Amino acid sequence: KLAYPLLASGFAVRTAVLTDLAASIASGPPEQGFHIDAAHEFAKVLRDRLDVSMVHSDVFCVSFAATCVSYFESVDRWRIDFGSRQVSSRNFVVAVKSTAAHHHSRVPLLQSTWMRDLPTTSAVVVMSDRREALDGGLITVDLGVNTNRGHCGKMLELLKHLIRQHPERPYYVVGDDDTLWNSTRLGEILVSYDPNDALYLGERYAYGHGKHFYDYLTTGSGIVLSWTALTRLGRCIKRQECQCPSDDSPDDMALGRWFRSLGVPAIHEAGFHQRRPGDYHEDALAVEGPAVSFHGVFQPRPSGEPDAQAVYERYLAPVAIREEL
């Protein structure tokens, strides 16, 4: 086990440790690789390079107490309240990446959970590899491409479809068919962003080191694009400057490189989750506030962890529904 800090509560580190770490990195830079959890990876590099481990202290707090040197306050307190954007924040298109094999196993649960909660001003499009009429009048879109991994080719066609068939919406939400959403929370968050900006929002990961470093947003946890960002990317695709190395290249990493080349930053929101609730520390989930999404909900799970329906009911359903359960 590796102890690592809860960033929301803060932590302290001696100057000498940072000096030693800088010297260690200068003499042997880290290998190129993925950056997923900054706090965990910082604690790991201190342990592996310097044999330094974190010591717990109760003065770094989750909530206020007189003995605390630091404590956490909800980020919502510091959000700009653009009340006039309330309507546009709920006027989004949700694109679900799917495949014909999941039309009758996964999509029905999505229809009975978060799709049901969407405001009437929003639309859902299931992007797949076969056109099929499903219950509730939902008709899937055949994008003409599908792979077993990566899905860059499918993502490229998905984005082009959104530009052609659903133009000029303030926001476009893209996720997988094993991503569950809290549409109420999503709308609350989007109120604090300007839809006229080039917005590329989600859970931020990164890859590489030095000049080869770049941020990207994980598509499993879901991403949000503004129309401004989407059309800027569309022009790049049309110029053939934003192209997939192959159809099965990782779509989220490709998006990160493309948006970096366009000067559009990857903006991190803590409520987006690449994994299931049981894969996160309960304190970390608590300080984030209401979750926006969880991913991988249909994967085999350890005994005692909630199934997809229970994940929705416990973490993502509107408050009124949760109170009834």
PDB file of N, CA, C and O in Angstrom, residues 265-290:
ATOM      1  N   PRO A 265      -7.237  24.418 -24.427  1.00  0.00           N
ATOM      2  CA  PRO A 265      -6.767  23.675 -23.250  1.00  0.00           C
ATOM      3  C   PRO A 265      -7.744  22.598 -22.811  1.00  0.00           C
ATOM      4  O   PRO A 265      -8.960  22.717 -23.005  1.00  0.00           O
ATOM      5  N   ALA A 266      -7.204  21.531 -22.230  1.00  0.00           N
ATOM      6  CA  ALA A 266      -8.015  20.477 -21.615  1.00  0.00           C
ATOM      7  C   ALA A 266      -8.371  20.932 -20.201  1.00  0.00           C
ATOM      8  O   ALA A 266      -7.489  21.081 -19.356  1.00  0.00           O
ATOM      9  N   ILE A 267      -9.660  21.172 -19.943  1.00  0.00           N
ATOM     10  CA  ILE A 267     -10.103  21.692 -18.647  1.00  0.00           C
ATOM     11  C   ILE A 267     -10.631  20.540 -17.796  1.00  0.00           C
ATOM     12  O   ILE A 267     -11.517  19.798 -18.219  1.00  0.00           O
ATOM     13  N   HIS A 268     -10.084  20.415 -16.590  1.00  0.00           N
ATOM     14  CA  HIS A 268     -10.441  19.308 -15.700  1.00  0.00           C
ATOM     15  C   HIS A 268     -11.613  19.684 -14.801  1.00  0.00           C
ATOM     16  O   HIS A 268     -11.648  20.764 -14.217  1.00  0.00           O
ATOM     17  N   GLU A 269     -12.582  18.775 -14.714  1.00  0.00           N
ATOM     18  CA  GLU A 269     -13.675  18.866 -13.745  1.00  0.00           C
ATOM     19  C   GLU A 269     -13.676  17.581 -12.929  1.00  0.00           C
ATOM     20  O   GLU A 269     -13.750  16.486 -13.485  1.00  0.00           O
ATOM     21  N   ALA A 270     -13.615  17.736 -11.604  1.00  0.00           N
ATOM     22  CA  ALA A 270     -13.420  16.579 -10.731  1.00  0.00           C
ATOM     23  C   ALA A 270     -14.574  15.581 -10.754  1.00  0.00           C
ATOM     24  O   ALA A 270     -14.397  14.420 -10.429  1.00  0.00           O
ATOM     25  N   GLY A 271     -15.765  16.005 -11.144  1.00  0.00           N
ATOM     26  CA  GLY A 271     -16.917  15.107 -11.092  1.00  0.00           C
ATOM     27  C   GLY A 271     -16.977  14.064 -12.181  1.00  0.00           C
ATOM     28  O   GLY A 271     -17.802  13.150 -12.129  1.00  0.00           O
ATOM     29  N   PHE A 272     -16.106  14.173 -13.209  1.00  0.00           N
ATOM     30  CA  PHE A 272     -16.055  13.176 -14.270  1.00  0.00           C
ATOM     31  C   PHE A 272     -15.148  12.029 -13.818  1.00  0.00           C
ATOM     32  O   PHE A 272     -14.035  12.268 -13.350  1.00  0.00           O
ATOM     33  N   HIS A 273     -15.593  10.776 -14.012  1.00  0.00           N
ATOM     34  CA  HIS A 273     -14.828   9.632 -13.504  1.00  0.00           C
ATOM     35  C   HIS A 273     -14.646   8.568 -14.576  1.00  0.00           C
ATOM     36  O   HIS A 273     -15.627   8.070 -15.131  1.00  0.00           O
ATOM     37  N   GLN A 274     -13.409   8.204 -14.832  1.00  0.00           N
ATOM     38  CA  GLN A 274     -13.065   7.178 -15.811  1.00  0.00           C
ATOM     39  C   GLN A 274     -13.424   5.779 -15.325  1.00  0.00           C
ATOM     40  O   GLN A 274     -13.599   4.863 -16.128  1.00  0.00           O
ATOM     41  N   ARG A 275     -13.555   5.620 -14.005  1.00  0.00           N
ATOM     42  CA  ARG A 275     -13.817   4.300 -13.450  1.00  0.00           C
ATOM     43  C   ARG A 275     -15.089   4.318 -12.600  1.00  0.00           C
ATOM     44  O   ARG A 275     -15.799   5.320 -12.533  1.00  0.00           O
ATOM     45  N   ARG A 276     -15.341   3.191 -11.928  1.00  0.00           N
ATOM     46  CA  ARG A 276     -16.538   3.042 -11.111  1.00  0.00           C
ATOM     47  C   ARG A 276     -16.318   3.633  -9.724  1.00  0.00           C
ATOM     48  O   ARG A 276     -15.176   3.848  -9.298  1.00  0.00           O
ATOM     49  N   PRO A 277     -17.383   3.869  -8.950  1.00  0.00           N
ATOM     50  CA  PRO A 277     -17.225   4.475  -7.622  1.00  0.00           C
ATOM     51  C   PRO A 277     -16.286   3.700  -6.700  1.00  0.00           C
ATOM     52  O   PRO A 277     -15.520   4.309  -5.947  1.00  0.00           O
ATOM     53  N   GLY A 278     -16.328   2.375  -6.762  1.00  0.00           N
ATOM     54  CA  GLY A 278     -15.503   1.571  -5.870  1.00  0.00           C
ATOM     55  C   GLY A 278     -14.009   1.680  -6.129  1.00  0.00           C
ATOM     56  O   GLY A 278     -13.199   1.243  -5.311  1.00  0.00           O
ATOM     57  N   ASP A 279     -13.628   2.286  -7.249  1.00  0.00           N
ATOM     58  CA  ASP A 279     -12.217   2.448  -7.574  1.00  0.00           C
ATOM     59  C   ASP A 279     -11.639   3.754  -7.034  1.00  0.00           C
ATOM     60  O   ASP A 279     -10.468   4.064  -7.292  1.00  0.00           O
ATOM     61  N   TYR A 280     -12.446   4.525  -6.314  1.00  0.00           N
ATOM     62  CA  TYR A 280     -11.993   5.794  -5.749  1.00  0.00           C
ATOM     63  C   TYR A 280     -12.137   5.766  -4.232  1.00  0.00           C
ATOM     64  O   TYR A 280     -13.051   5.140  -3.694  1.00  0.00           O
ATOM     65  N   HIS A 281     -11.236   6.486  -3.544  1.00  0.00           N
ATOM     66  CA  HIS A 281     -11.354   6.598  -2.097  1.00  0.00           C
ATOM     67  C   HIS A 281     -12.609   7.402  -1.762  1.00  0.00           C
ATOM     68  O   HIS A 281     -12.909   8.418  -2.404  1.00  0.00           O
ATOM     69  N   GLU A 282     -13.327   6.964  -0.757  1.00  0.00           N
ATOM     70  CA  GLU A 282     -14.601   7.609  -0.417  1.00  0.00           C
ATOM     71  C   GLU A 282     -14.409   9.077  -0.028  1.00  0.00           C
ATOM     72  O   GLU A 282     -15.270   9.920  -0.289  1.00  0.00           O
ATOM     73  N   ASP A 283     -13.276   9.424   0.603  1.00  0.00           N
ATOM     74  CA  ASP A 283     -13.030  10.820   0.960  1.00  0.00           C
ATOM     75  C   ASP A 283     -12.837  11.678  -0.288  1.00  0.00           C
ATOM     76  O   ASP A 283     -13.283  12.831  -0.345  1.00  0.00           O
ATOM     77  N   ALA A 284     -12.161  11.119  -1.291  1.00  0.00           N
ATOM     78  CA  ALA A 284     -11.948  11.858  -2.530  1.00  0.00           C
ATOM     79  C   ALA A 284     -13.277  12.139  -3.219  1.00  0.00           C
ATOM     80  O   ALA A 284     -13.513  13.241  -3.728  1.00  0.00           O
ATOM     81  N   LEU A 285     -14.168  11.154  -3.246  1.00  0.00           N
ATOM     82  CA  LEU A 285     -15.487  11.363  -3.843  1.00  0.00           C
ATOM     83  C   LEU A 285     -16.300  12.381  -3.049  1.00  0.00           C
ATOM     84  O   LEU A 285     -17.013  13.207  -3.630  1.00  0.00           O
ATOM     85  N   ALA A 286     -16.167  12.350  -1.735  1.00  0.00           N
ATOM     86  CA  ALA A 286     -16.965  13.241  -0.884  1.00  0.00           C
ATOM     87  C   ALA A 286     -16.613  14.707  -1.124  1.00  0.00           C
ATOM     88  O   ALA A 286     -17.510  15.558  -1.197  1.00  0.00           O
ATOM     89  N   VAL A 287     -15.326  15.025  -1.253  1.00  0.00           N
ATOM     90  CA  VAL A 287     -14.940  16.427  -1.399  1.00  0.00           C
ATOM     91  C   VAL A 287     -15.223  16.957  -2.802  1.00  0.00           C
ATOM     92  O   VAL A 287     -15.299  18.166  -3.008  1.00  0.00           O
ATOM     93  N   GLU A 288     -15.395  16.074  -3.766  1.00  0.00           N
ATOM     94  CA  GLU A 288     -15.683  16.517  -5.133  1.00  0.00           C
ATOM     95  C   GLU A 288     -17.088  17.077  -5.283  1.00  0.00           C
ATOM     96  O   GLU A 288     -17.371  17.825  -6.223  1.00  0.00           O
ATOM     97  N   GLY A 289     -17.975  16.703  -4.375  1.00  0.00           N
ATOM     98  CA  GLY A 289     -19.374  17.090  -4.543  1.00  0.00           C
ATOM     99  C   GLY A 289     -20.097  16.083  -5.418  1.00  0.00           C
ATOM    100  O   GLY A 289     -19.583  14.993  -5.696  1.00  0.00           O
ATOM    101  N   PRO A 290     -21.288  16.425  -5.896  1.00  0.00           N
ATOM    102  CA  PRO A 290     -22.066  15.483  -6.709  1.00  0.00           C
ATOM    103  C   PRO A 290     -21.282  15.038  -7.948  1.00  0.00           C
ATOM    104  O   PRO A 290     -20.660  15.848  -8.633  1.00  0.00           O
TER     105      PRO A 290
END
